[in-house]
Coordinates of C-alpha atoms in Angstrom, one line a residue:
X1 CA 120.9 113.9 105.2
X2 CA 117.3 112.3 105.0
X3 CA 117.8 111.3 101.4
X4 CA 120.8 109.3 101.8
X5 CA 120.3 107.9 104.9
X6 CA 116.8 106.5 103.4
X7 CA 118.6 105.4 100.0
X8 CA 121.5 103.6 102.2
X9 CA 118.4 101.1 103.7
X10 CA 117.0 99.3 101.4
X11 CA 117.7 97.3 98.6
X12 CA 117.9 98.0 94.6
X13 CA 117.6 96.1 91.8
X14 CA 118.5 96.2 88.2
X15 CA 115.6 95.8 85.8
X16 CA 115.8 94.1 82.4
X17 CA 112.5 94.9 80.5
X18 CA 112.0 92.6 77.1
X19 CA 111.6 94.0 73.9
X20 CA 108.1 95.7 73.1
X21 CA 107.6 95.2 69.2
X22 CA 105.3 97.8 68.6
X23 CA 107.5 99.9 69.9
X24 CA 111.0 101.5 67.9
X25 CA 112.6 102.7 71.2
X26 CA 111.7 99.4 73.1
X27 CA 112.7 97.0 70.5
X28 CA 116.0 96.0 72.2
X29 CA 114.1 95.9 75.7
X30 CA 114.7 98.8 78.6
X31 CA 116.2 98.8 81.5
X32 CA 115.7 100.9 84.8
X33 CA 116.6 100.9 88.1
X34 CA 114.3 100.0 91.7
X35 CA 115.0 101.5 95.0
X36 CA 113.3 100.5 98.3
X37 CA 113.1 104.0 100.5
X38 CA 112.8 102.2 103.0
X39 CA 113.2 98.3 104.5
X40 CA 109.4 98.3 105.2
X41 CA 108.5 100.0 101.7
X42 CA 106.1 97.3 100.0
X43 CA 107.5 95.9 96.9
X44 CA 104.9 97.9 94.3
X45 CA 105.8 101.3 96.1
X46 CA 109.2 101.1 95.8
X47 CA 111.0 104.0 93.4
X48 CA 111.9 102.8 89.8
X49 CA 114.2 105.6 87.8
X50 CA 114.4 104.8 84.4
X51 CA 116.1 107.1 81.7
X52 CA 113.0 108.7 79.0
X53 CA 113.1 110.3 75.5
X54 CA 111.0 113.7 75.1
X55 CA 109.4 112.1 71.5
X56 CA 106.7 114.7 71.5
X57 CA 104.5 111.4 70.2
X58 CA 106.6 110.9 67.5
X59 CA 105.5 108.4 65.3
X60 CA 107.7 105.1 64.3
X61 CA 109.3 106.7 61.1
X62 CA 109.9 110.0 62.7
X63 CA 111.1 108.7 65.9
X64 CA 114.0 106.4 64.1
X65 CA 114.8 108.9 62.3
X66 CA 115.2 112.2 64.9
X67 CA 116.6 109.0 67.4
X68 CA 119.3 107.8 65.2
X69 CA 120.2 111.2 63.8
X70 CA 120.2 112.6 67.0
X71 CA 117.6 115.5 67.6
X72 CA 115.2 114.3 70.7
X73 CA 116.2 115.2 74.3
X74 CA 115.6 113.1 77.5
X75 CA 115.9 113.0 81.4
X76 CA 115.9 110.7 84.1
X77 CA 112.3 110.0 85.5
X78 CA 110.9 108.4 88.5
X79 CA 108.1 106.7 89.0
X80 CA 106.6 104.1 91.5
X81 CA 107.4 100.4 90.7
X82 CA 103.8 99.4 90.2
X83 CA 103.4 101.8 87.5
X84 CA 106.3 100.4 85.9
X85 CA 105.1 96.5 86.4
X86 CA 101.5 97.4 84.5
X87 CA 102.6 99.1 81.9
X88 CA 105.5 96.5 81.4
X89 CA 104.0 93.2 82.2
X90 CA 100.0 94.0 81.9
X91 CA 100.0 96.4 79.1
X92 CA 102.6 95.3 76.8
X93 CA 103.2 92.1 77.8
X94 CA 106.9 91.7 78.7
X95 CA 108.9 89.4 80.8
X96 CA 111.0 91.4 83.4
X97 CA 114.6 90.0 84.9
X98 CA 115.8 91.5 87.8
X99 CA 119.4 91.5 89.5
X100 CA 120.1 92.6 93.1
X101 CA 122.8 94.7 93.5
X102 CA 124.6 94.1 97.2
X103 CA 126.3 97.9 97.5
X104 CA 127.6 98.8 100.6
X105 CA 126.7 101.8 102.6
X106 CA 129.0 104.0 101.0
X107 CA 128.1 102.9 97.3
X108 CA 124.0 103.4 98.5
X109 CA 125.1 107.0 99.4
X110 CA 126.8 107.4 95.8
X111 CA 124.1 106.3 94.3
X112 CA 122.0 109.0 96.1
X113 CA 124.7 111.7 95.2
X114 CA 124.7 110.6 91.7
X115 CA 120.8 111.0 91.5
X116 CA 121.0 114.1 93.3
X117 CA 123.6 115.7 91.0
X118 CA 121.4 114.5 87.4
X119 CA 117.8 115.8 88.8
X120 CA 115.4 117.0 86.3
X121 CA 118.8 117.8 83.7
X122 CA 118.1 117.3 79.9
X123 CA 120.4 115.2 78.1
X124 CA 120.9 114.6 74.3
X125 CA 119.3 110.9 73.3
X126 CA 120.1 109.0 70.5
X127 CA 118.7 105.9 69.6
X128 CA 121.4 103.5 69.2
X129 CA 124.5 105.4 71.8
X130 CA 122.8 107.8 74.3
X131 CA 119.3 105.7 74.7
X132 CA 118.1 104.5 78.4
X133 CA 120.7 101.9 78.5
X134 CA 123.7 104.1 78.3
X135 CA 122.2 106.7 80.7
X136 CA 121.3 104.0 83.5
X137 CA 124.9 102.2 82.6
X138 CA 126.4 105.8 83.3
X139 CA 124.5 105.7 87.1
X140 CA 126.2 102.0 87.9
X141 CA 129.3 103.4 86.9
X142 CA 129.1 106.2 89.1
X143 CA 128.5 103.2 92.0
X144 CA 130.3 100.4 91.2
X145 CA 133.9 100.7 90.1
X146 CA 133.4 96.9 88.2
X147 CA 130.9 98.6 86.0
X148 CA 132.7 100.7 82.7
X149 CA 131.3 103.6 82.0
X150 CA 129.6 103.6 78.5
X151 CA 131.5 103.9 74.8
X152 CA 129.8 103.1 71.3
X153 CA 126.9 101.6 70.8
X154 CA 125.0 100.3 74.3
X155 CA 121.7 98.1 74.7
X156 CA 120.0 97.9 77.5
X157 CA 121.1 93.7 77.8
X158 CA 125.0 94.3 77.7
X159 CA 124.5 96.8 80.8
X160 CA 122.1 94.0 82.7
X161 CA 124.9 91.9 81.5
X162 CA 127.7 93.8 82.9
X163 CA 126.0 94.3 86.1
X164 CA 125.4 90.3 86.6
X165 CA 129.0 90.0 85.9
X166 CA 130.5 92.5 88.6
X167 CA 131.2 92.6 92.3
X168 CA 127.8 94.0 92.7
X169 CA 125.8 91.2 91.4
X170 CA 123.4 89.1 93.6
X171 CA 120.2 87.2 93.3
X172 CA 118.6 87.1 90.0
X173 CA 114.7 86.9 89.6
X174 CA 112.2 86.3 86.8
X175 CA 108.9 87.7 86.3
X176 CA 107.4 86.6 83.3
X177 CA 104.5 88.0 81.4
X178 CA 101.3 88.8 82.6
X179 CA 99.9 86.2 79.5
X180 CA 102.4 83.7 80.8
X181 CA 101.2 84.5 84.1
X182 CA 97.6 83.8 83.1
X183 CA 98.3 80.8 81.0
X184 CA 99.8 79.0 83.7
X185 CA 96.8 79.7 86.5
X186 CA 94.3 78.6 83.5
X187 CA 96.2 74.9 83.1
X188 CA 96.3 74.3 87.0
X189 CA 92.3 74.7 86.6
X190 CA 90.7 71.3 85.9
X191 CA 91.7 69.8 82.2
X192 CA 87.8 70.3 80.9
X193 CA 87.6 74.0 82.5
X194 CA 91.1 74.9 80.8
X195 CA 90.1 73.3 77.4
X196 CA 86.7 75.4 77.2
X197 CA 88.5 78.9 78.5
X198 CA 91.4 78.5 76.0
X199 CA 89.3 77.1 73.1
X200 CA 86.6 80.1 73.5
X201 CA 86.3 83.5 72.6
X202 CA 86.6 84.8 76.1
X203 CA 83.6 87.4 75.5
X204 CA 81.4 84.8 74.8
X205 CA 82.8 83.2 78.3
X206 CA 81.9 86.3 80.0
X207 CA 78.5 86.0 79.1
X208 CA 78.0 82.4 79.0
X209 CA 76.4 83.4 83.3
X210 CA 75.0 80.0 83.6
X211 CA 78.7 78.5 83.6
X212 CA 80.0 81.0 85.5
X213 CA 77.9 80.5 88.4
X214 CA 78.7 76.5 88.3
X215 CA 82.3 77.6 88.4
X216 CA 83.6 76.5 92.1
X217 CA 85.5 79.2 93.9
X218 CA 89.2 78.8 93.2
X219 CA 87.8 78.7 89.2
X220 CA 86.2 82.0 89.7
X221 CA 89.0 83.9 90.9
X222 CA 91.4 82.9 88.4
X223 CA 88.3 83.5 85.6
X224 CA 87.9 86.8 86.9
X225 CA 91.4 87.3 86.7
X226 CA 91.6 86.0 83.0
X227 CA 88.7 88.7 81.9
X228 CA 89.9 91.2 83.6
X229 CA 93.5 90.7 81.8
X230 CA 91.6 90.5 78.5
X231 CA 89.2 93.6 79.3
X232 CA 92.7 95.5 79.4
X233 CA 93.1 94.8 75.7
X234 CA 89.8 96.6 74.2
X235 CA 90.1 99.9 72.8
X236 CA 86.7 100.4 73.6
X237 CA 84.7 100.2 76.7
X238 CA 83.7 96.7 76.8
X239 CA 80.0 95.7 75.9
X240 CA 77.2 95.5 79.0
X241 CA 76.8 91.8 78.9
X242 CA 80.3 91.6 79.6
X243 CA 80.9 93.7 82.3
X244 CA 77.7 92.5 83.8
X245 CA 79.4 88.5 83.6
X246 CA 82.9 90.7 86.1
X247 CA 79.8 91.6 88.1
X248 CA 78.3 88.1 88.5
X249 CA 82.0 86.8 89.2
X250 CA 82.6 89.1 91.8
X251 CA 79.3 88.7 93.8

């Protein structure tokens, strides 16, 4: 059918999502899985399936203890891969590790079946047995005969482990957090540019518009890029002087 000749022609990777502190069910990292639909599917618009509790918004206290008693249902959702990348890298700051997995034609069309047969099912969740990593270990099992299916206790690491370590495995790639990220465009500015953005308060850079229109153009971009990054950490809207410093950047 359409579905599985699309899944049989691109690639999928295995995604290893750090720890989240703030977060009980991320604290041991996720993990999820990225299909291309197609060979000429760009990167951010590929398919990533991760496995996600129902918490209803539990709180922390609540949600250990309905997760580890066992109480909270899940199900295997899909979203696009740039969804996944903000909320991961931009939002809550993790580094990502990502294994190709080489399957053949016949495991790609597994993998389609095994989707197929889980759709928009329930399934019990617990925190430290059925969480995302046992439910996504469960799919690779279904695929790859190298891969066990899941007993005791599983983490989302020991099933990115297990997948590096089977027949399955190929490239691995790093994608580090979006402050890393940042960080490391700031120091390949000038020295005195990087001193006075990482010794500042960046609102008062945003507003400081008489050194942001001496800034040459490679400085401006990454800047703009810095504020912008930093804008996405305000609970509030962020004051008119500083979106009016974006505006100057931008022009």
């Amino acid at each position: 059918g359409h579905s599985q000749e699309t899944a049989a022609s691109g690639p999928v990777y295995l995604v290893y999502a750090g720890p989240f502190s703030t977060s009980p069910s991320s604290s041991f990292g996720h993990v999820l899985l990225v299909q291309s639909p197609s060979p000429d599917t760009p990167v951010p618009m590929w398919d990533a399936l991760s496995f996600t509790a129902e918490t209803h918004q539990a709180g922390p206290l609540r949600f250990l203890t309905v997760g580890i008693m066992g109480g909270f249902l899940g199900h295997y959702r899909r979203l696009k891969f740039y969804q996944k990348t903000r909320d991961y890298q931009t939002l809550e700051d993790r580094d990502l590790w990502l294994l190709e997995l080489t399957l053949t034609s016949e495991q790609h069309n597994l993998l389609a079946a095994s989707l197929e047969r889980k759709g928009d099912l329930r399934y019990p969740y617990t925190f430290f047995h059925r969480n995302c990593a046992y439910y996504i270990q469960t799919v690779l099992a279904d695929v790859v005969q190298s891969v066990p299916y899941p007993r005791g206790m599983v983490s989302p690491i020991e099933v990115y482990r297990l997948a590096a370590n089977s027949d399955a495995a190929g490239g691995h790639f790093f994608r580090p957090a979006e402050s890393t990220q940042v960080r490391n465009r700031l120091l390949a500015l000038g020295d005195s540019t990087a001193q006075i953005v990482l010794r500042s308060e960046w609102q008062t850079l945003a507003t400081n518009y008489s050194w942001l229109r001496d800034l040459n153009h490679k400085e401006r971009l990454i800047i703009h890029e810095y504020l912008e990054w930093r804008t996405l950490r305000l609970n509030t809207v962020p004051a008119d002087e500083v979106t009016e410093g974006l505006k100057l950047l931008r022009r």
